[in-house]
Amino acid sequence: MLSKRIQNLIPSGTIGAQAEVSRRIAAGLPVVNLSLGEPDFPTPAAISQKAIEAIRKGYTHYTPVPGIRPLRELIAKKFLSDNGIAYAPEEIIVGVGTKQILYSAFQVLCETGDEVLLPIPAWSTYAEQAKLAGATVKLIPLQPPFRVTARDIEKHISSATKIIVLNSPSNPTGAMISEGELKKIASLAVRKNIFVISDEIYEKIIYGKKHISIASFGEDIKRLTITVNGFSKAYAMTGWRIGYAGASREIVDAMTALSGQMTFGTCSISQYAALQALRGSDASVRKMRAEFQKRRDFVCRELSKIKSISFAEPEGAFYAFFDITGLLGSAYKTSEEWTRALLESEGVAIVPGEVFFAPGYVRLSFSAEMRELKKGIEKIKHFIYAAKK
Ligand code: PLP
């Protein structure tokens, strides 16, 4: 009865992991939840306050499909000042989270049979959305520290290649592409006339490095790039469902036409809240980043004491992604089995690498309070050393 498209859809593994955690909590079982894909901080009060004001003022109706004008203007300003990309407000679209923006981008660009290049490990949503748009996904396997290069990409290009997906900093690896490499990727994309979907949602959560946007390298690459971003991670606004992109007018108009039939734009109240996020000071972002940095340093220090695992230090985002192949064998054959056993015996939730096309790895989110992190890592050590006895 159901369509082939939906039968072929692989449900989100990270959402699945959360559902399992909720089930255990509902059953009264203790859980140290290190699987979260969202900041554990509250949305800054000034942002929430603006939303309340918006409701009081009656800004509770349909808005223009690509977003309210002041928000598109502010996002254009943000792209210029933060990222060095000059988009006109008409080249900005706001949507129901970055997820819907990405979905629309694949829908408006892909024909059946087009190829989408996806460097892995990667967030699985890109692959599922590309498939829903009729495209074939070609995976580009990367080696630690998982920074994609122009050479990796070039080897996988064919006459059917339509899009390269970039995600720097990356979920799940935290890897960032250097400016030099990004320039080479930009030249390659321009030379081969391939679109780039650049998901920059973790741009504000980085540790010492500078975030660079590929579309900032000139008009040729800007024309081919959809620069995707959102409010979920930088402003702890996951539940507000608001994301955005900058792209050519033609692409934005097409995405707007699609949204017009799909969502009629995003929540009016969230858009007024987002205005405040961009107008307000960056203090809350800086505070959150500093706290994430402390946690990252702690997690890396502790994990590096465990000899049987290995990992590259994350340069951004809030995940530690480590190789547990040394722990697999007759008891647990896959990282899926290993994480399930970790949850059952120690009550610690992390996400298996299979979810990110990376069997043998696991993702630990440090979007949890220091106390929980300490407890979680102690339990992981206990699990590993108990298994070795
Ligand atoms: N892009 C990446 C790389 C993510 O990790 C996530 C969420 O986990 C998203 C996009 C989704 O963001 P949004 O809440 O704006 O849909």
CSV table of N, CA, C and O in Angstrom, one decimal, residues 57-163:
chain,number,residue,atom,x,y,z
A,57,LYS,N,1.3,40.7,20.5
A,57,LYS,CA,1.0,41.7,19.4
A,57,LYS,C,0.2,41.1,18.3
A,57,LYS,O,-0.2,41.8,17.4
A,58,GLY,N,-0.1,39.8,18.4
A,58,GLY,CA,-1.0,39.1,17.4
A,58,GLY,C,-0.2,38.8,16.1
A,58,GLY,O,-0.9,38.6,15.1
A,59,TYR,N,1.1,38.6,16.2
A,59,TYR,CA,1.8,38.1,15.0
A,59,TYR,C,1.7,36.6,14.9
A,59,TYR,O,2.7,35.9,15.1
A,60,THR,N,0.5,36.2,14.7
A,60,THR,CA,0.2,34.7,14.9
A,60,THR,C,-0.5,34.2,13.6
A,60,THR,O,-1.2,33.2,13.7
A,61,HIS,N,-0.2,34.8,12.5
A,61,HIS,CA,-0.9,34.4,11.2
A,61,HIS,C,0.2,33.9,10.2
A,61,HIS,O,1.4,34.0,10.5
A,62,TYR,N,-0.3,33.5,9.1
A,62,TYR,CA,0.6,33.1,8.0
A,62,TYR,C,1.6,34.3,7.7
A,62,TYR,O,1.2,35.5,7.8
A,63,THR,N,2.8,33.9,7.4
A,63,THR,CA,3.8,35.0,7.0
A,63,THR,C,4.1,34.7,5.5
A,63,THR,O,3.7,33.7,5.0
A,64,PRO,N,4.9,35.6,4.9
A,64,PRO,CA,5.3,35.3,3.5
A,64,PRO,C,6.1,34.0,3.5
A,64,PRO,O,6.8,33.7,4.5
A,65,VAL,N,5.9,33.2,2.5
A,65,VAL,CA,6.4,31.8,2.5
A,65,VAL,C,8.0,31.8,2.8
A,65,VAL,O,8.4,31.0,3.6
A,66,PRO,N,8.8,32.6,2.1
A,66,PRO,CA,10.2,32.5,2.4
A,66,PRO,C,10.7,33.2,3.7
A,66,PRO,O,11.9,33.2,4.0
A,67,GLY,N,9.7,33.7,4.5
A,67,GLY,CA,10.1,34.4,5.7
A,67,GLY,C,9.7,35.8,5.8
A,67,GLY,O,9.6,36.5,4.7
A,68,ILE,N,9.6,36.4,7.0
A,68,ILE,CA,9.2,37.8,7.1
A,68,ILE,C,10.4,38.6,6.6
A,68,ILE,O,11.6,38.2,6.8
A,69,ARG,N,10.1,39.8,6.0
A,69,ARG,CA,11.2,40.6,5.4
A,69,ARG,C,12.3,41.0,6.3
A,69,ARG,O,13.5,40.8,6.0
A,70,PRO,N,11.9,41.5,7.6
A,70,PRO,CA,13.1,41.9,8.4
A,70,PRO,C,14.0,40.7,8.8
A,70,PRO,O,15.2,41.0,8.9
A,71,LEU,N,13.5,39.5,8.8
A,71,LEU,CA,14.3,38.4,9.2
A,71,LEU,C,15.2,38.1,8.0
A,71,LEU,O,16.4,37.8,8.1
A,72,ARG,N,14.7,38.1,6.8
A,72,ARG,CA,15.5,37.8,5.6
A,72,ARG,C,16.6,38.9,5.5
A,72,ARG,O,17.7,38.6,5.1
A,73,GLU,N,16.2,40.1,5.8
A,73,GLU,CA,17.2,41.2,5.7
A,73,GLU,C,18.4,41.0,6.7
A,73,GLU,O,19.5,41.1,6.4
A,74,LEU,N,17.9,40.6,8.0
A,74,LEU,CA,19.0,40.4,9.0
A,74,LEU,C,19.8,39.2,8.7
A,74,LEU,O,21.0,39.2,9.0
A,75,ILE,N,19.2,38.1,8.1
A,75,ILE,CA,20.0,36.9,7.8
A,75,ILE,C,21.0,37.3,6.7
A,75,ILE,O,22.2,36.9,6.7
A,76,ALA,N,20.6,38.2,5.7
A,76,ALA,CA,21.5,38.6,4.7
A,76,ALA,C,22.7,39.4,5.3
A,76,ALA,O,23.9,39.2,4.9
A,77,LYS,N,22.4,40.2,6.3
A,77,LYS,CA,23.4,41.0,7.0
A,77,LYS,C,24.4,40.1,7.7
A,77,LYS,O,25.6,40.2,7.7
A,78,LYS,N,23.8,39.0,8.4
A,78,LYS,CA,24.6,38.0,9.1
A,78,LYS,C,25.6,37.3,8.1
A,78,LYS,O,26.7,37.1,8.5
A,79,PHE,N,25.0,36.9,7.0
A,79,PHE,CA,25.9,36.2,6.0
A,79,PHE,C,27.1,37.1,5.6
A,79,PHE,O,28.2,36.6,5.4
A,80,LEU,N,26.8,38.4,5.5
A,80,LEU,CA,27.9,39.3,5.0
A,80,LEU,C,28.9,39.5,6.2
A,80,LEU,O,30.1,39.3,5.9
A,81,SER,N,28.4,39.8,7.4
A,81,SER,CA,29.3,40.1,8.4
A,81,SER,C,30.0,38.8,9.0
A,81,SER,O,31.2,38.9,9.2
A,82,ASP,N,29.3,37.7,9.1
A,82,ASP,CA,30.0,36.5,9.7
A,82,ASP,C,30.7,35.7,8.6
A,82,ASP,O,31.7,35.1,8.9
A,83,ASN,N,30.2,35.7,7.4
A,83,ASN,CA,30.6,34.7,6.5
A,83,ASN,C,31.2,35.3,5.2
A,83,ASN,O,31.7,34.6,4.3
A,84,GLY,N,31.1,36.6,5.1
A,84,GLY,CA,31.7,37.3,3.9
A,84,GLY,C,31.0,36.9,2.6
A,84,GLY,O,31.6,36.9,1.5
A,85,ILE,N,29.7,36.6,2.7
A,85,ILE,CA,28.9,36.3,1.5
A,85,ILE,C,27.8,37.4,1.3
A,85,ILE,O,27.0,37.6,2.3
A,86,ALA,N,27.8,38.0,0.2
A,86,ALA,CA,26.8,39.1,-0.1
A,86,ALA,C,25.5,38.5,-0.7
A,86,ALA,O,25.5,38.4,-2.0
A,87,TYR,N,24.6,38.1,0.1
A,87,TYR,CA,23.3,37.7,-0.5
A,87,TYR,C,22.3,38.9,-0.3
A,87,TYR,O,22.3,39.6,0.7
A,88,ALA,N,21.4,39.0,-1.3
A,88,ALA,CA,20.3,40.0,-1.2
A,88,ALA,C,19.2,39.3,-0.4
A,88,ALA,O,19.2,38.0,-0.3
A,89,PRO,N,18.3,40.1,0.3
A,89,PRO,CA,17.3,39.4,1.1
A,89,PRO,C,16.4,38.4,0.2
A,89,PRO,O,16.0,37.4,0.7
A,90,GLU,N,16.3,38.7,-1.1
A,90,GLU,CA,15.6,37.8,-2.0
A,90,GLU,C,16.3,36.5,-2.2
A,90,GLU,O,15.8,35.6,-2.8
A,91,GLU,N,17.6,36.5,-1.8
A,91,GLU,CA,18.3,35.2,-2.0
A,91,GLU,C,18.4,34.4,-0.7
A,91,GLU,O,19.2,33.5,-0.5
A,92,ILE,N,17.5,34.8,0.2
A,92,ILE,CA,17.4,34.1,1.5
A,92,ILE,C,16.0,33.4,1.7
A,92,ILE,O,15.0,34.0,1.3
A,93,ILE,N,16.0,32.2,2.2
A,93,ILE,CA,14.8,31.5,2.5
A,93,ILE,C,14.8,31.0,3.9
A,93,ILE,O,15.9,30.5,4.3
A,94,VAL,N,13.7,31.1,4.6
A,94,VAL,CA,13.6,30.6,6.0
A,94,VAL,C,12.7,29.4,5.9
A,94,VAL,O,11.7,29.4,5.2
A,95,GLY,N,13.0,28.4,6.7
A,95,GLY,CA,12.1,27.2,6.7
A,95,GLY,C,12.0,26.5,8.0
A,95,GLY,O,12.5,27.0,9.1
A,96,VAL,N,11.2,25.4,8.0
A,96,VAL,CA,10.9,24.7,9.2
A,96,VAL,C,12.1,23.9,9.7
A,96,VAL,O,12.2,22.6,9.5
A,97,GLY,N,13.1,24.6,10.2
A,97,GLY,CA,14.4,23.9,10.6
A,97,GLY,C,15.2,23.7,9.4
A,97,GLY,O,14.8,23.8,8.2
A,98,THR,N,16.5,23.5,9.7
A,98,THR,CA,17.5,23.2,8.6
A,98,THR,C,17.1,22.0,7.8
A,98,THR,O,17.3,21.9,6.6
A,99,LYS,N,16.4,21.1,8.5
A,99,LYS,CA,16.0,19.8,7.8
A,99,LYS,C,15.1,20.1,6.7
A,99,LYS,O,15.3,19.5,5.6
A,100,GLN,N,14.1,21.0,6.8
A,100,GLN,CA,13.2,21.2,5.7
A,100,GLN,C,13.9,22.0,4.6
A,100,GLN,O,13.7,21.8,3.4
A,101,ILE,N,14.8,22.9,5.0
A,101,ILE,CA,15.6,23.6,4.0
A,101,ILE,C,16.4,22.7,3.1
A,101,ILE,O,16.5,22.8,1.9
A,102,LEU,N,17.1,21.7,3.8
A,102,LEU,CA,17.9,20.7,3.1
A,102,LEU,C,17.0,19.9,2.2
A,102,LEU,O,17.3,19.6,1.0
A,103,TYR,N,15.9,19.5,2.7
A,103,TYR,CA,14.9,18.7,1.9
A,103,TYR,C,14.5,19.4,0.6
A,103,TYR,O,14.6,18.9,-0.5
A,104,SER,N,14.2,20.7,0.8
A,104,SER,CA,13.8,21.5,-0.4
A,104,SER,C,14.9,21.6,-1.4
A,104,SER,O,14.7,21.6,-2.6
A,105,ALA,N,16.1,21.8,-0.9
A,105,ALA,CA,17.3,22.0,-1.8
A,105,ALA,C,17.4,20.8,-2.6
A,105,ALA,O,17.6,20.9,-3.9
A,106,PHE,N,17.4,19.6,-2.0
A,106,PHE,CA,17.5,18.3,-2.8
A,106,PHE,C,16.3,18.2,-3.8
A,106,PHE,O,16.5,17.9,-5.0
A,107,GLN,N,15.1,18.6,-3.4
A,107,GLN,CA,14.0,18.5,-4.2
A,107,GLN,C,14.1,19.4,-5.5
A,107,GLN,O,13.7,19.0,-6.6
A,108,VAL,N,14.6,20.6,-5.3
A,108,VAL,CA,14.6,21.5,-6.4
A,108,VAL,C,15.7,21.3,-7.3
A,108,VAL,O,15.7,21.7,-8.5
A,109,LEU,N,16.8,20.6,-6.9
A,109,LEU,CA,18.0,20.4,-7.7
A,109,LEU,C,18.1,19.1,-8.4
A,109,LEU,O,18.7,19.0,-9.5
A,110,CYS,N,17.5,18.0,-7.8
A,110,CYS,CA,17.8,16.7,-8.3
A,110,CYS,C,16.8,16.1,-9.3
A,110,CYS,O,15.6,16.2,-9.0
A,111,GLU,N,17.3,15.5,-10.3
A,111,GLU,CA,16.5,14.7,-11.3
A,111,GLU,C,16.7,13.3,-10.9
A,111,GLU,O,17.8,13.0,-10.3
A,112,THR,N,15.8,12.4,-11.3
A,112,THR,CA,16.0,11.0,-11.1
A,112,THR,C,17.4,10.6,-11.8
A,112,THR,O,17.6,11.0,-12.9
A,113,GLY,N,18.2,9.9,-11.0
A,113,GLY,CA,19.5,9.4,-11.6
A,113,GLY,C,20.6,10.4,-11.4
A,113,GLY,O,21.8,10.0,-11.6
A,114,ASP,N,20.4,11.6,-10.9
A,114,ASP,CA,21.5,12.5,-10.6
A,114,ASP,C,22.3,11.9,-9.4
A,114,ASP,O,21.7,11.2,-8.6
A,115,GLU,N,23.5,12.1,-9.4
A,115,GLU,CA,24.3,11.6,-8.3
A,115,GLU,C,24.7,12.7,-7.2
A,115,GLU,O,25.0,13.9,-7.6
A,116,VAL,N,24.5,12.4,-6.0
A,116,VAL,CA,24.9,13.3,-4.9
A,116,VAL,C,26.1,12.6,-4.2
A,116,VAL,O,26.0,11.5,-3.8
A,117,LEU,N,27.1,13.4,-4.0
A,117,LEU,CA,28.3,12.9,-3.4
A,117,LEU,C,28.3,13.3,-1.9
A,117,LEU,O,28.1,14.4,-1.5
A,118,LEU,N,28.5,12.2,-1.1
A,118,LEU,CA,28.4,12.4,0.4
A,118,LEU,C,29.6,11.9,1.1
A,118,LEU,O,29.8,10.6,1.2
A,119,PRO,N,30.5,12.7,1.6
A,119,PRO,CA,31.7,12.2,2.3
A,119,PRO,C,31.2,11.6,3.6
A,119,PRO,O,30.3,12.2,4.3
A,120,ILE,N,31.7,10.5,4.0
A,120,ILE,CA,31.2,9.8,5.2
A,120,ILE,C,32.4,9.5,6.1
A,120,ILE,O,33.5,9.4,5.6
A,121,PRO,N,32.2,9.5,7.5
A,121,PRO,CA,31.0,9.5,8.2
A,121,PRO,C,30.1,10.8,8.0
A,121,PRO,O,30.7,11.9,7.8
A,122,ALA,N,28.8,10.7,8.0
A,122,ALA,CA,27.9,11.8,7.8
A,122,ALA,C,26.6,11.6,8.5
A,122,ALA,O,26.2,10.4,8.8
A,123,TRP,N,25.9,12.7,8.7
A,123,TRP,CA,24.6,12.7,9.2
A,123,TRP,C,23.7,12.0,8.1
A,123,TRP,O,23.7,12.4,6.9
A,124,SER,N,22.9,11.0,8.5
A,124,SER,CA,22.2,10.2,7.5
A,124,SER,C,21.1,10.9,6.7
A,124,SER,O,20.7,10.5,5.6
A,125,THR,N,20.6,12.0,7.3
A,125,THR,CA,19.5,12.8,6.7
A,125,THR,C,19.8,13.2,5.2
A,125,THR,O,19.0,13.1,4.4
A,126,TYR,N,21.1,13.6,5.0
A,126,TYR,CA,21.4,14.0,3.6
A,126,TYR,C,21.1,12.9,2.6
A,126,TYR,O,20.6,13.1,1.5
A,127,ALA,N,21.5,11.6,3.0
A,127,ALA,CA,21.4,10.5,2.1
A,127,ALA,C,19.9,10.2,1.8
A,127,ALA,O,19.4,10.0,0.7
A,128,GLU,N,19.1,10.2,2.9
A,128,GLU,CA,17.7,9.9,2.8
A,128,GLU,C,17.0,10.9,2.0
A,128,GLU,O,16.1,10.7,1.2
A,129,GLN,N,17.3,12.2,2.3
A,129,GLN,CA,16.6,13.3,1.5
A,129,GLN,C,17.0,13.3,0.0
A,129,GLN,O,16.2,13.5,-0.8
A,130,ALA,N,18.3,13.0,-0.3
A,130,ALA,CA,18.7,12.9,-1.7
A,130,ALA,C,18.0,11.8,-2.4
A,130,ALA,O,17.5,11.9,-3.5
A,131,LYS,N,17.8,10.6,-1.7
A,131,LYS,CA,17.1,9.5,-2.3
A,131,LYS,C,15.6,9.9,-2.5
A,131,LYS,O,15.0,9.5,-3.5
A,132,LEU,N,15.0,10.6,-1.6
A,132,LEU,CA,13.6,11.0,-1.7
A,132,LEU,C,13.4,11.9,-2.9
A,132,LEU,O,12.4,11.9,-3.5
A,133,ALA,N,14.5,12.6,-3.3
A,133,ALA,CA,14.4,13.5,-4.5
A,133,ALA,C,14.8,12.7,-5.8
A,133,ALA,O,14.9,13.3,-6.8
A,134,GLY,N,15.0,11.4,-5.7
A,134,GLY,CA,15.2,10.6,-6.9
A,134,GLY,C,16.7,10.4,-7.2
A,134,GLY,O,17.1,9.8,-8.2
A,135,ALA,N,17.6,11.0,-6.4
A,135,ALA,CA,19.0,10.9,-6.7
A,135,ALA,C,19.6,9.6,-6.2
A,135,ALA,O,19.0,8.9,-5.3
A,136,THR,N,20.8,9.3,-6.7
A,136,THR,CA,21.6,8.2,-6.2
A,136,THR,C,22.7,8.8,-5.4
A,136,THR,O,23.3,9.8,-5.8
A,137,VAL,N,22.9,8.2,-4.2
A,137,VAL,CA,23.9,8.7,-3.3
A,137,VAL,C,25.2,8.0,-3.5
A,137,VAL,O,25.2,6.7,-3.4
A,138,LYS,N,26.3,8.7,-3.7
A,138,LYS,CA,27.6,8.0,-3.8
A,138,LYS,C,28.4,8.4,-2.6
A,138,LYS,O,28.6,9.6,-2.3
A,139,LEU,N,28.7,7.5,-1.8
A,139,LEU,CA,29.4,7.7,-0.5
A,139,LEU,C,30.9,7.9,-0.8
A,139,LEU,O,31.5,7.1,-1.6
A,140,ILE,N,31.5,8.8,-0.1
A,140,ILE,CA,33.0,9.0,-0.2
A,140,ILE,C,33.6,8.7,1.2
A,140,ILE,O,33.5,9.5,2.1
A,141,PRO,N,34.1,7.5,1.3
A,141,PRO,CA,34.6,7.1,2.6
A,141,PRO,C,35.9,7.9,3.0
A,141,PRO,O,36.8,8.0,2.2
A,142,LEU,N,35.9,8.5,4.2
A,142,LEU,CA,37.1,9.2,4.6
A,142,LEU,C,37.8,8.5,5.7
A,142,LEU,O,37.2,7.7,6.4
A,143,GLN,N,39.1,8.8,5.8
A,143,GLN,CA,39.9,8.2,6.9
A,143,GLN,C,40.1,9.2,8.0
A,143,GLN,O,40.0,10.4,7.7
A,144,PRO,N,40.3,8.8,9.3
A,144,PRO,CA,40.5,9.8,10.3
A,144,PRO,C,41.7,10.7,9.9
A,144,PRO,O,42.6,10.2,9.3
A,145,PRO,N,41.6,12.0,10.2
A,145,PRO,CA,40.6,12.7,11.0
A,145,PRO,C,39.4,13.2,10.2
A,145,PRO,O,38.7,14.2,10.6
A,146,PHE,N,39.1,12.5,9.1
A,146,PHE,CA,37.8,12.7,8.4
A,146,PHE,C,37.6,14.1,7.8
A,146,PHE,O,36.5,14.6,7.8
A,147,ARG,N,38.7,14.7,7.3
A,147,ARG,CA,38.5,16.0,6.6
A,147,ARG,C,38.5,15.7,5.1
A,147,ARG,O,39.5,15.2,4.5
A,148,VAL,N,37.4,16.0,4.4
A,148,VAL,CA,37.3,15.7,3.0
A,148,VAL,C,38.3,16.6,2.2
A,148,VAL,O,38.4,17.8,2.5
A,149,THR,N,38.9,16.0,1.1
A,149,THR,CA,39.7,16.8,0.3
A,149,THR,C,39.1,16.9,-1.1
A,149,THR,O,38.3,16.0,-1.5
A,150,ALA,N,39.6,17.8,-1.9
A,150,ALA,CA,39.2,17.9,-3.3
A,150,ALA,C,39.5,16.6,-4.1
A,150,ALA,O,38.8,16.2,-4.9
A,151,ARG,N,40.7,16.0,-3.7
A,151,ARG,CA,41.1,14.8,-4.4
A,151,ARG,C,40.1,13.7,-4.1
A,151,ARG,O,39.7,12.9,-5.0
A,152,ASP,N,39.6,13.6,-2.8
A,152,ASP,CA,38.6,12.5,-2.5
A,152,ASP,C,37.4,12.7,-3.4
A,152,ASP,O,36.8,11.8,-3.9
A,153,ILE,N,37.0,14.0,-3.5
A,153,ILE,CA,35.8,14.3,-4.2
A,153,ILE,C,36.0,14.0,-5.7
A,153,ILE,O,35.1,13.3,-6.4
A,154,GLU,N,37.1,14.5,-6.3
A,154,GLU,CA,37.3,14.3,-7.7
A,154,GLU,C,37.2,12.9,-8.2
A,154,GLU,O,36.7,12.6,-9.2
A,155,LYS,N,37.8,12.0,-7.3
A,155,LYS,CA,37.8,10.6,-7.7
A,155,LYS,C,36.4,10.0,-7.8
A,155,LYS,O,36.2,9.0,-8.5
A,156,HIS,N,35.4,10.6,-7.2
A,156,HIS,CA,34.0,10.1,-7.3
A,156,HIS,C,33.1,10.8,-8.3
A,156,HIS,O,31.9,10.5,-8.4
A,157,ILE,N,33.7,11.8,-8.9
A,157,ILE,CA,32.8,12.6,-9.8
A,157,ILE,C,32.6,11.8,-11.1
A,157,ILE,O,33.5,11.2,-11.7
A,158,SER,N,31.3,11.8,-11.6
A,158,SER,CA,31.0,11.2,-12.9
A,158,SER,C,30.2,12.3,-13.7
A,158,SER,O,29.9,13.3,-13.2
A,159,SER,N,29.8,11.9,-14.9
A,159,SER,CA,29.0,12.8,-15.7
A,159,SER,C,27.6,13.1,-15.0
A,159,SER,O,26.9,14.0,-15.4
A,160,ALA,N,27.2,12.2,-14.1
A,160,ALA,CA,25.9,12.3,-13.5
A,160,ALA,C,25.9,13.1,-12.2
A,160,ALA,O,24.9,13.4,-11.5
A,161,THR,N,27.2,13.5,-11.7
A,161,THR,CA,27.3,14.2,-10.4
A,161,THR,C,26.6,15.6,-10.5
A,161,THR,O,26.9,16.4,-11.3
A,162,LYS,N,25.7,15.8,-9.5
A,162,LYS,CA,24.9,17.0,-9.5
A,162,LYS,C,25.3,17.9,-8.3
A,162,LYS,O,25.4,19.1,-8.3
A,163,ILE,N,25.5,17.2,-7.1
A,163,ILE,CA,25.7,17.9,-5.8
A,163,ILE,C,26.8,17.3,-5.0
A,163,ILE,O,26.9,16.1,-5.0
